[in-house]
Tab-separated table of C-alpha atoms and ligand atoms in Angstrom:
chain	number	residue	atom	x	y	z
A	2	MET	CA	57.252	104.035	89.779
A	3	MET	CA	55.944	100.211	90.417
A	4	ASN	CA	58.125	97.520	89.790
A	5	THR	CA	56.555	94.946	88.088
A	6	ARG	CA	59.580	92.305	88.039
A	7	ARG	CA	58.143	89.085	88.782
A	8	ILE	CA	60.639	86.356	90.826
A	9	ASP	CA	58.875	83.731	91.361
A	10	ASN	CA	61.555	80.030	90.018
A	11	ASP	CA	64.630	80.069	91.334
A	12	ALA	CA	66.642	80.160	89.312
A	13	SER	CA	66.686	84.187	89.352
A	14	LEU	CA	66.475	84.660	92.309
A	15	LEU	CA	69.878	85.383	93.275
A	16	PRO	CA	71.337	88.204	90.286
A	17	GLN	CA	72.782	86.579	86.965
A	18	ILE	CA	76.473	85.254	87.780
A	19	CYS	CA	79.382	87.533	85.678
A	20	ASN	CA	82.557	85.547	85.013
A	21	GLY	CA	82.304	83.353	88.136
A	22	HIS	CA	81.813	86.245	90.790
A	23	GLN	CA	78.431	85.264	92.494
A	24	LEU	CA	78.512	87.627	95.252
A	25	ASN	CA	75.238	87.097	96.981
A	26	HIS	CA	76.106	84.597	99.423
A	27	CYS	CA	75.223	85.059	103.122
A	28	LYS	CA	77.847	86.781	104.614
A	29	THR	CA	77.261	84.876	108.281
A	30	VAL	CA	80.997	83.246	108.154
A	31	SER	CA	79.760	80.874	111.835
A	32	CYS	CA	76.600	80.037	109.321
A	33	ILE	CA	76.913	76.914	107.621
A	34	HIS	CA	75.263	78.324	104.378
A	35	PHE	CA	78.591	80.806	104.362
A	36	GLY	CA	79.254	81.753	100.694
A	37	SER	CA	76.619	79.006	99.717
A	38	THR	CA	75.084	80.412	96.045
A	39	ASP	CA	72.487	77.563	96.192
A	40	PRO	CA	69.548	79.718	95.459
A	41	GLN	CA	67.952	76.960	97.757
A	42	HIS	CA	69.507	78.300	100.866
A	43	TYR	CA	67.439	81.557	100.301
A	44	VAL	CA	64.307	83.092	100.681
A	45	LEU	CA	63.044	86.882	98.303
A	46	GLN	CA	61.796	89.080	100.151
A	47	ARG	CA	59.466	91.369	98.099
A	48	ASN	CA	57.330	93.569	100.299
A	49	ASN	CA	59.435	96.831	99.227
A	50	PRO	CA	59.336	96.989	95.101
A	51	ASN	CA	62.013	99.264	95.559
A	52	LYS	CA	64.489	97.151	98.156
A	53	PRO	CA	64.187	93.416	97.527
A	54	MET	CA	65.453	91.225	100.433
A	55	LEU	CA	67.530	88.148	101.013
A	56	VAL	CA	66.945	86.118	103.898
A	57	CYS	CA	69.188	83.185	104.276
A	58	LYS	CA	66.670	80.291	105.630
A	59	GLU	CA	69.208	78.873	108.272
A	60	CYS	CA	70.821	82.311	110.260
A	61	GLY	CA	68.234	84.848	108.987
A	62	ALA	CA	71.192	87.756	107.597
A	63	PHE	CA	69.719	88.955	105.123
A	64	PRO	CA	73.139	90.788	102.716
A	65	PRO	CA	71.781	93.570	100.485
A	66	ILE	CA	71.133	92.192	96.736
A	67	ILE	CA	73.985	93.660	94.688
A	68	ASN	CA	74.067	93.083	90.487
A	69	ASN	CA	77.604	90.901	90.010
A	70	HIS	CA	78.328	92.231	86.750
A	71	ASP	CA	78.224	95.741	87.666
A	72	VAL	CA	81.350	94.293	90.369
A	73	VAL	CA	83.154	93.250	87.733
A	74	GLU	CA	82.422	96.196	84.818
A	75	GLU	CA	83.548	98.488	87.497
A	76	ALA	CA	86.999	96.514	88.990
A	77	LEU	CA	87.747	97.032	84.828
A	78	ARG	CA	87.214	100.556	84.923
A	79	LEU	CA	89.112	101.352	88.036
A	80	LYS	CA	91.752	98.892	86.247
A	81	GLN	CA	91.593	101.566	83.701
A	82	GLN	CA	91.991	104.489	85.489
A	83	GLN	CA	95.105	103.490	86.991
A	84	SER	CA	97.006	102.477	83.456
A	85	SER	CA	95.670	104.504	81.456
A	86	GLY	CA	98.004	106.844	78.992
A	87	MET	CA	100.338	104.298	80.035
A	88	PRO	CA	102.062	102.030	77.422
A	89	ALA	CA	100.477	99.117	75.672
A	90	CYS	CA	98.613	98.136	72.529
A	91	SER	CA	95.389	99.797	71.628
A	92	ASN	CA	94.419	97.423	68.933
A	93	PRO	CA	90.506	96.878	70.069
A	94	ASP	CA	90.946	93.636	68.481
A	95	CYS	CA	93.954	91.987	69.964
A	96	GLU	CA	93.748	90.091	73.224
A	97	ASN	CA	96.624	92.514	74.490
A	98	LEU	CA	94.548	95.514	74.151
A	99	GLY	CA	94.614	97.943	77.592
A	100	LEU	CA	97.974	95.271	79.244
A	101	PRO	CA	100.518	98.515	79.992
A	102	VAL	CA	104.489	97.168	78.812
A	103	LEU	CA	105.601	97.879	82.585
A	104	THR	CA	104.104	95.179	84.233
A	105	HIS	CA	103.390	93.036	81.227
A	106	ARG	CA	106.500	93.298	79.452
A	107	HIS	CA	106.092	89.347	77.688
A	108	LEU	CA	103.696	90.466	75.821
A	109	TYR	CA	105.778	92.680	73.904
A	110	HIS	CA	109.675	93.083	72.571
A	111	ALA	CA	110.828	96.617	72.250
A	112	PHE	CA	111.635	98.105	68.634
A	113	GLY	CA	113.887	100.299	68.742
A	114	PHE	CA	113.413	104.565	68.954
A	115	SER	CA	111.223	106.983	68.088
A	116	GLY	CA	113.938	109.934	68.533
A	117	ASP	CA	114.746	109.232	72.764
A	118	ARG	CA	111.764	107.902	73.084
A	119	GLN	CA	111.657	103.852	73.252
A	120	ARG	CA	109.398	102.363	70.327
A	121	TYR	CA	107.099	98.841	71.549
A	122	ARG	CA	105.886	96.011	69.036
A	123	CYS	CA	102.879	94.067	70.351
A	124	LYS	CA	103.758	90.321	70.124
A	125	CYS	CA	100.701	89.131	69.142
A	126	CYS	CA	98.911	91.585	66.575
A	127	GLN	CA	102.141	93.231	65.081
A	128	ALA	CA	101.086	97.031	65.950
A	129	THR	CA	103.868	99.421	67.005
A	130	PHE	CA	103.578	101.837	69.279
A	131	VAL	CA	105.887	104.710	71.734
A	132	ASP	CA	106.430	105.780	75.199
A	133	ARG	CA	105.417	108.811	75.801
A	134	TRP	CA	106.620	108.891	78.761
A	135	SER	CA	110.469	107.650	78.568
A	136	GLY	CA	112.967	110.042	76.895
A	137	PHE	CA	113.572	113.157	78.813
A	138	ASN	CA	111.396	114.966	80.185
A	139	SER	CA	111.643	118.237	78.978
A	140	LYS	CA	109.355	120.320	81.341
A	141	ASN	CA	110.512	118.474	84.457
A	142	LEU	CA	111.625	122.444	85.438
A	143	ILE	CA	108.198	123.804	85.587
A	144	GLN	CA	106.255	120.323	86.760
A	145	GLN	CA	108.590	120.746	90.454
A	146	LYS	CA	108.058	123.960	90.551
A	147	LEU	CA	104.109	123.477	90.727
A	148	LEU	CA	103.884	120.664	91.899
A	149	ALA	CA	106.137	122.599	95.199
A	150	MET	CA	103.648	125.009	95.291
A	151	LEU	CA	100.948	123.622	95.147
A	152	PHE	CA	102.455	120.828	98.083
A	153	THR	CA	102.339	124.049	100.079
A	154	GLY	CA	98.991	124.951	99.034
A	155	TYR	CA	98.923	127.480	96.953
A	156	PRO	CA	95.794	128.841	95.423
A	157	VAL	CA	95.377	127.548	91.573
A	158	ARG	CA	95.390	131.275	90.477
A	159	ASP	CA	98.651	132.651	92.018
A	160	ILE	CA	100.015	129.123	90.738
A	161	CYS	CA	99.380	130.371	87.391
A	162	ARG	CA	100.514	133.539	87.595
A	163	ARG	CA	103.357	132.946	89.021
A	164	LEU	CA	104.092	130.279	86.334
A	165	ASN	CA	102.496	132.129	83.978
A	166	MET	CA	100.474	129.757	82.460
A	167	ASN	CA	96.402	129.477	81.904
A	168	PRO	CA	94.447	127.009	83.957
A	169	LYS	CA	93.900	125.162	80.799
A	170	SER	CA	98.091	124.590	81.114
A	171	PHE	CA	98.042	124.483	84.442
A	172	TYR	CA	95.439	120.562	84.271
A	173	ASP	CA	97.185	119.574	81.761
A	174	GLN	CA	100.552	119.920	83.162
A	175	LEU	CA	98.693	118.584	86.438
A	176	SER	CA	97.414	115.221	84.058
A	177	HIS	CA	100.899	114.534	82.932
A	178	ILE	CA	102.709	114.392	85.853
A	179	ALA	CA	99.685	112.443	87.065
A	180	SER	CA	100.727	110.066	84.016
A	181	ARG	CA	103.981	109.860	85.191
A	182	CYS	CA	103.206	109.296	89.246
A	183	ARG	CA	100.902	106.480	87.544
A	184	ARG	CA	103.275	105.092	85.061
A	185	GLN	CA	106.340	105.073	88.692
A	186	LEU	CA	103.466	103.453	90.598
A	187	ALA	CA	103.503	100.465	88.197
A	188	MET	CA	106.475	99.414	88.650
A	189	PHE	CA	106.909	99.447	92.214
A	190	ASP	CA	103.210	98.123	92.744
A	191	ALA	CA	104.429	95.052	91.040
A	192	ARG	CA	108.095	94.403	92.947
A	193	LEU	CA	105.748	95.567	95.625
A	194	VAL	CA	103.156	92.775	95.680
A	195	LYS	CA	106.255	89.759	93.875
A	196	HIS	CA	108.475	89.501	96.544
A	197	VAL	CA	105.817	89.846	99.971
A	198	PRO	CA	104.035	86.725	100.165
A	199	GLN	CA	102.567	87.672	103.528
A	200	LEU	CA	101.013	90.459	104.369
A	201	ALA	CA	98.844	92.812	106.099
A	202	LEU	CA	97.006	95.678	104.397
A	203	ALA	CA	94.970	98.584	105.711
A	204	SER	CA	92.083	100.016	104.295
A	205	ASP	CA	89.595	102.570	104.915
A	206	ILE	CA	87.211	104.564	103.475
A	207	SER	CA	86.231	108.514	103.403
A	208	GLU	CA	84.736	111.310	102.338
A	209	LEU	CA	87.080	112.936	99.011
A	210	GLN	CA	85.913	116.627	100.400
A	211	PRO	CA	83.992	116.092	103.110
A	212	ASN	CA	82.993	120.241	103.403
A	213	SER	CA	80.986	118.938	100.021
A	214	GLY	CA	78.543	117.203	100.442
A	215	ASN	CA	78.364	116.022	96.668
A	216	GLY	CA	78.697	111.910	97.384
A	217	VAL	CA	82.349	110.989	96.640
A	218	LEU	CA	83.744	108.364	98.446
A	219	TRP	CA	86.908	108.137	98.945
A	220	VAL	CA	88.367	103.699	99.718
A	221	ALA	CA	92.226	102.885	99.888
A	222	SER	CA	94.514	100.049	100.718
A	223	SER	CA	98.136	100.028	101.614
A	224	GLU	CA	100.328	98.166	103.118
A	225	ALA	CA	99.923	97.930	107.573
A	226	GLU	CA	103.433	99.218	108.943
A	227	SER	CA	104.963	101.083	105.750
A	228	GLY	CA	102.142	102.882	104.569
A	229	TYR	CA	102.664	102.473	100.634
A	230	VAL	CA	99.251	102.496	99.168
A	231	LEU	CA	98.573	99.668	96.816
A	232	ALA	CA	95.089	101.536	95.775
A	233	GLN	CA	92.485	103.806	95.998
A	234	ASP	CA	89.358	104.194	94.524
A	235	ILE	CA	86.322	106.971	94.083
A	236	ASN	CA	82.925	105.650	93.101
A	237	TYR	CA	83.185	108.764	90.493
A	238	GLN	CA	83.123	108.701	86.927
A	239	PRO	CA	84.146	112.383	85.571
A	240	ASP	CA	82.193	110.434	81.697
A	241	GLU	CA	78.386	110.686	81.890
A	242	HIS	CA	76.237	107.965	82.026
A	243	GLU	CA	72.677	108.087	79.651
A	244	GLU	CA	70.682	105.995	81.988
A	245	CYS	CA	71.444	106.811	85.945
A	246	SER	CA	68.831	105.599	88.443
A	247	GLU	CA	67.184	106.681	91.450
A	248	TRP	CA	66.495	103.218	93.705
A	249	HIS	CA	68.834	100.410	93.058
A	250	ASP	CA	67.818	97.971	90.791
A	251	PRO	CA	70.547	95.540	91.567
A	252	TYR	CA	68.360	92.384	89.218
A	253	SER	CA	69.480	94.947	86.203
A	254	ASN	CA	72.574	95.512	85.119
A	255	GLY	CA	74.200	99.479	85.247
A	256	ALA	CA	73.081	99.238	88.654
A	257	ARG	CA	75.618	101.461	89.554
A	258	PHE	CA	74.741	104.176	87.573
A	259	MET	CA	73.211	106.569	90.733
A	260	ALA	CA	71.126	109.835	89.486
A	261	PRO	CA	70.840	112.585	92.143
A	262	PRO	CA	68.184	111.395	94.942
A	263	PRO	CA	65.252	112.687	95.856
A	264	VAL	CA	65.491	114.295	99.467
A	265	GLN	CA	64.843	112.428	102.445
A	266	LEU	CA	64.109	113.056	105.840
A	267	VAL	CA	66.402	111.419	108.290
A	268	GLU	CA	66.784	111.651	112.427
A	269	ALA	CA	69.467	113.075	112.398
A	270	PRO	CA	72.150	111.756	113.911
A	271	ASN	CA	72.484	111.241	118.101
A	272	THR	CA	75.650	112.089	119.584
A	273	MET	CA	78.455	109.792	119.991
A	274	PRO	CA	78.702	107.772	122.931
A	275	GLN	CA	81.980	107.856	125.150
A	276	GLY	CA	83.733	105.465	126.005
A	277	LEU	CA	85.142	102.660	123.036
A	278	LEU	CA	82.747	99.826	123.733
A	279	ALA	CA	79.536	102.315	123.810
A	280	HIS	CA	81.026	104.021	120.614
A	281	ILE	CA	80.706	100.536	118.289
A	282	ASP	CA	77.208	99.622	119.782
A	283	ALA	CA	76.003	103.062	118.603
A	284	VAL	CA	78.005	102.150	114.859
A	285	TYR	CA	76.442	99.467	114.850
A	286	ARG	CA	73.011	100.852	115.392
A	287	GLN	CA	73.566	103.759	112.986
A	288	ILE	CA	75.172	101.465	109.882
A	289	MET	CA	71.047	98.512	110.477
A	290	ALA	CA	69.622	102.324	110.011
A	291	ARG	CA	71.025	102.573	106.913
A	292	PRO	CA	68.212	102.276	104.033
A	293	ASN	CA	71.421	100.176	102.583
A	294	PHE	CA	73.134	99.177	105.243
A	295	GLU	CA	75.998	98.228	102.248
A	296	ASP	CA	75.642	102.110	101.554
A	297	PRO	CA	75.974	105.125	103.306
A	298	LEU	CA	75.491	107.358	101.034
A	299	SER	CA	72.327	105.911	101.193
A	300	SER	CA	71.355	107.823	105.078
A	301	LYS	CA	71.828	111.156	103.566
A	302	PRO	CA	69.049	113.933	104.263
A	303	ARG	CA	70.886	114.919	100.514
A	304	LEU	CA	73.871	115.000	98.265
A	305	ASN	CA	74.818	118.205	95.967
A	306	TYR	CA	75.424	115.418	92.866
A	307	PRO	CA	78.360	116.889	91.105
A	308	SER	CA	77.333	119.090	88.469
A	309	LYS	CA	79.551	116.666	85.668
A	310	GLY	CA	80.198	112.259	85.880
A	311	CYS	CA	78.359	110.328	87.659
A	312	LEU	CA	78.446	108.988	91.239
A	313	ILE	CA	79.403	105.109	91.415
A	314	ARG	CA	76.797	103.824	94.113
A	315	PRO	CA	79.427	103.376	96.858
A	316	GLN	CA	79.589	99.495	97.137
A	317	TYR	CA	79.958	99.028	93.677
A	318	THR	CA	82.789	101.031	93.740
A	319	VAL	CA	84.505	98.744	97.946
A	320	TYR	CA	83.849	94.899	96.391
A	321	ALA	CA	85.523	96.721	93.134
A	322	HIS	CA	88.349	97.952	94.904
A	323	TYR	CA	89.273	94.411	96.335
A	324	MET	CA	88.135	92.543	93.661
A	325	HIS	CA	91.527	94.794	92.260
A	326	LEU	CA	93.432	93.713	95.087
A	327	GLN	CA	92.880	89.979	94.848
A	328	GLN	CA	93.461	89.843	90.937
A	329	MET	CA	97.284	92.016	92.057
A	330	LEU	CA	97.290	89.961	94.824
A	331	GLU	CA	96.939	86.387	92.849
A	332	GLN	CA	100.553	85.144	94.893
A	333	ASN	CA	99.908	85.957	98.265
A	334	GLU	CA	100.073	82.821	100.456
A	335	GLU	CA	98.661	85.337	104.234
A	336	LEU	CA	96.517	88.441	104.089
A	337	ALA	CA	95.509	90.114	106.632
A	338	ILE	CA	92.929	93.232	105.916
A	339	TYR	CA	92.969	95.780	109.343
A	340	MET	CA	89.567	97.598	108.577
A	341	PRO	CA	87.248	100.129	111.019
A	342	GLN	CA	83.902	99.378	111.584
A	343	GLU	CA	82.015	99.925	108.280
A	344	THR	CA	79.158	96.594	107.066
A	345	LEU	CA	80.577	98.130	103.722
A	346	LEU	CA	83.969	96.748	104.192
A	347	ARG	CA	83.059	93.738	105.474
A	348	SER	CA	80.658	92.937	103.157
A	349	ALA	CA	83.037	93.109	100.235
A	350	CYS	CA	85.806	91.829	101.694
A	351	ILE	CA	84.422	88.429	102.852
A	352	SER	CA	82.464	88.175	99.437
A	353	ILE	CA	85.351	88.824	97.101
A	354	PHE	CA	87.994	86.907	99.455
A	355	CYS	CA	84.847	84.006	100.100
A	356	ASP	CA	87.000	80.952	99.190
A	357	ARG	CA	90.100	82.581	101.631
A	358	ILE	CA	87.940	82.514	104.558
A	359	LYS	CA	87.043	79.587	104.152
A	360	ASP	CA	91.069	78.160	103.408
A	361	LYS	CA	91.786	80.499	106.680
A	362	THR	CA	95.012	82.355	104.776
A	363	ILE	CA	93.355	85.683	105.586
A	364	HIS	CA	92.035	87.579	108.312
A	365	PRO	CA	89.556	90.629	107.997
A	366	ILE	CA	89.991	92.264	111.012
A	367	TYR	CA	88.001	95.570	112.859
A	368	VAL	CA	89.779	97.611	114.784
A	369	GLU	CA	88.564	100.717	117.519
A	370	THR	CA	90.912	102.355	119.874
A	371	ASP	CA	90.507	104.688	121.567
A	372	PRO	CA	92.230	108.107	120.177
A	373	GLU	CA	95.111	107.616	122.935
A	374	TRP	CA	96.340	104.728	122.362
A	375	GLN	CA	100.224	103.544	121.499
A	376	HIS	CA	101.053	101.372	119.107
A	377	GLY	CA	102.438	98.182	119.524
A	378	GLN	CA	101.328	97.605	123.090
A	379	HIS	CA	100.471	94.048	124.223
A	380	ALA	CA	97.595	93.257	125.399
A	381	GLY	CA	97.308	92.621	128.346
A	382	ARG	CA	93.505	91.063	129.663
A	383	ILE	CA	91.224	90.020	127.229
A	384	ASP	CA	87.540	90.649	126.825
A	385	ILE	CA	84.864	89.248	124.849
A	386	VAL	CA	81.714	91.171	124.143
A	387	LEU	CA	79.176	89.970	120.972
A	388	MET	CA	78.236	92.718	119.298
A	389	GLY	CA	75.308	94.397	116.733
A	390	TRP	CA	73.126	92.067	114.501
A	391	TRP	CA	75.594	89.957	113.759
A	392	ARG	CA	76.845	89.198	117.515
A	393	ASP	CA	80.059	89.739	116.080
A	394	ARG	CA	82.721	88.708	118.917
A	395	TRP	CA	84.866	91.426	120.001
A	396	ALA	CA	87.422	91.464	121.829
A	397	PHE	CA	89.593	94.608	124.875
A	398	THR	CA	91.840	95.372	126.232
A	399	ARG	CA	92.767	98.155	128.356
A	400	LYS	CA	96.215	100.069	129.450
A	401	ASN	CA	95.543	103.287	131.847
A	402	ASP	CA	91.775	103.489	131.637
A	403	ILE	CA	92.153	103.588	127.586
A	404	SER	CA	90.761	100.852	125.343
A	405	LYS	CA	91.406	99.276	121.668
A	406	GLY	CA	89.092	96.269	120.382
A	407	ILE	CA	89.679	94.109	117.408
A	408	CYS	CA	87.119	91.207	115.781
A	409	HIS	CA	88.027	89.419	113.701
A	410	LEU	CA	85.433	88.791	110.474
A	411	GLY	CA	87.366	85.327	109.445
A	412	GLY	CA	85.700	83.899	112.640
A	413	GLU	CA	89.275	83.250	113.734
A	414	LYS	CA	89.317	82.529	118.028
A	415	ASP	CA	92.579	81.940	119.614
A	416	ASN	CA	94.758	84.553	118.857
A	417	GLU	CA	93.347	87.708	120.006
A	418	GLY	CA	96.411	88.584	122.112
A	419	LYS	CA	98.400	89.051	118.495
A	420	TRP	CA	96.007	91.479	116.655
A	421	LEU	CA	94.905	93.259	120.214
A	422	GLU	CA	99.085	93.560	119.194
A	423	VAL	CA	99.635	94.027	115.720
A	424	ALA	CA	96.493	94.916	113.971
A	425	THR	CA	96.031	98.505	112.555
A	426	HIS	CA	94.928	101.075	110.396
A	427	ARG	CA	96.297	104.300	110.831
A	428	THR	CA	98.402	104.317	108.056
A	429	ILE	CA	95.938	104.516	106.038
A	430	THR	CA	93.858	106.888	108.280
A	431	GLN	CA	96.316	109.225	108.179
A	432	TYR	CA	97.443	109.276	104.754
A	433	GLN	CA	93.572	110.293	104.031
A	434	GLN	CA	93.932	112.579	106.417
A	435	ARG	CA	96.876	113.946	105.005
A	436	PHE	CA	96.107	114.430	101.457
A	437	GLN	CA	93.105	116.617	103.414
A	438	ASP	CA	94.741	118.761	105.441
A	439	GLN	CA	97.824	119.461	102.703
A	440	PHE	CA	95.555	120.566	100.142
A	441	ALA	CA	92.374	122.158	101.368
A	442	GLN	CA	92.892	124.946	99.955
A	443	PHE	CA	92.560	122.491	96.225
A	444	ILE	CA	89.589	120.346	97.880
A	445	ASN	CA	88.010	122.534	99.452
A	446	GLU	CA	87.175	125.312	96.237
A	447	PRO	CA	83.822	126.776	96.417
A	448	ARG	CA	83.631	125.646	92.296
A	449	ARG	CA	85.331	122.153	92.816
A	450	LYS	CA	82.739	121.263	95.176
A	451	LEU	CA	80.674	120.077	92.530
A	452	ARG	CA	83.556	118.901	90.020
A	453	PRO	CA	85.702	116.598	91.721
A	454	GLY	CA	87.206	115.569	88.741
A	455	GLY	CA	90.053	117.782	89.150
A	456	LEU	CA	90.982	115.928	91.734
A	457	LEU	CA	91.398	113.163	89.971
A	458	PRO	CA	95.178	113.872	88.413
A	459	LEU	CA	95.771	114.981	92.456
A	460	LEU	CA	95.474	111.407	93.839
A	461	ASP	CA	98.015	109.727	91.495
A	462	ILE	CA	100.356	112.258	92.145
A	463	TYR	CA	99.824	112.199	95.765
A	464	ARG	CA	100.609	108.059	95.675
A	465	ALA	CA	103.258	108.260	94.226
A	466	TRP	CA	104.724	111.520	96.208
A	467	HIS	CA	104.008	109.705	99.306
A	468	ASN	CA	105.394	106.178	98.854
A	469	LEU	CA	107.684	107.507	96.988
A	470	CYS	CA	109.317	110.239	97.928
A	471	ARG	CA	107.387	111.792	101.734
A	472	GLN	CA	110.289	110.755	104.286
A	473	ASP	CA	108.730	109.327	107.635
A	474	ARG	CA	110.604	110.827	111.399
A	475	ASP	CA	113.916	108.477	110.312
A	476	GLY	CA	114.810	109.819	106.821
A	477	ILE	CA	112.978	106.697	105.375
A	478	THR	CA	110.116	106.617	102.715
A	479	PRO	CA	107.398	103.890	102.290
A	480	ALA	CA	108.814	102.182	100.052
A	481	GLN	CA	112.397	101.841	101.726
A	482	GLN	CA	110.596	100.196	104.423
A	483	MET	CA	109.636	97.772	102.003
A	484	GLY	CA	112.482	96.695	100.198
A	485	LEU	CA	111.493	98.119	96.803
A	486	ILE	CA	114.212	100.978	96.957
A	487	ALA	CA	117.699	102.068	98.239
A	488	THR	CA	116.642	105.731	98.370
A	489	PRO	CA	113.285	108.447	98.640
A	490	LEU	CA	112.835	109.747	95.275
A	491	THR	CA	113.201	113.614	95.043
A	492	LEU	CA	110.513	114.934	93.246
A	493	GLU	CA	113.008	115.976	89.906
A	494	GLN	CA	113.360	111.985	89.721
A	495	LEU	CA	109.868	110.624	90.181
A	496	LEU	CA	108.694	113.489	87.124
A	497	SER	CA	111.767	112.143	85.300
B	517	ZN	ZN1	72.786	82.802	106.973
B	518	ZN	ZN1	98.826	93.513	69.908
């Protein structure tokens, strides 16, 4: 279908601003128009009506266009997902709607008990509600058994047989456990962001079910050293959405909802060259070859679109992921974010934190190493290489022919030695890898490939278990390393 919209005045050059967010701007940090939302600084090219392009008049960069309203809506969806099932005012006319008691105590009064469950009253509208996850958990024992078997790789049908339950009650229990886990996490997350004015995060993005080709991507961020996972999101919602489109039209609200894309001809990727520098160069080429370089799915020859629910264009989930983090980290003073070389992570990060890039209170950093690199070594000789279309300034060092490279995406030029030593995204990369290994059986069940919704509760449970229960070689959990709690939680404690 031809797109007949005409855009010929400055006012409509950039998609409409939403809640103060205009994420369309030049993303070349060294350009004088970096972050500018003045339409005069750009020209819109519409050679291909399905792929409008914004070009910076100064540096010639052409950042893909994104719908601001859809990013804000997506951030709201991610937030609601995280607080789903938590006690909060549910009066649709009340301004406290959906704000959980656990993280917004000042908005509610404790208001007696219902049985042994805590009751609350909303200070704003006086409505009362019960915290259904407080008080004694009569299912604790069976839930512990269920989790223990799931974590040791039993198939769902075996767990059901051994615990004498049908699949429906298995999934009901799983979602109850997930609610309890989200409740526990909310308290620790709030403590973490409050107590750490200087924070280093590690981000990564990977396929949720690598063998399925279903287009569900999983973006996650953890504290870089301890591995405490602060946020993780996927570009899939279990609810259907009425209007989805094959083509991305960033000038229409609802642009994030993706219809099953047509099969397309894509050149087979060349084999990855050896050597870190050549590898990074090849990744730049692959990314530039994407029809939309902020959308990793745009270069897939075909997708096995989920049979239920709806895919979200990944750039919206990733921008929203950082928007949610930005809201959580309002009190943060200095932030580093380490990430693998992926333009989507870079663009989302520097757009959302644009003001902080200008203030130099944030350090977004690409980190790539040879697999054998030992973390924490001092950098020896440092070589600077400008790479990719963006002329990104990479710093490389090597020890015994094993290399590490970093690139400060905020434009800082005098601290390469420090970043080469400390920057790493290994904690989050390993977290995602362990999930794939631990739950291979569950993730790869044939019917689950087109039904990723069943994995949503498992993701919350896994994050809680990883942060609060899982001990490293020294017997320490990520929550302990962050000073949030003195001992590991047992499964029993996690579920109570
Ligand atoms: Zn520019
Ligand atoms: Zn209320």
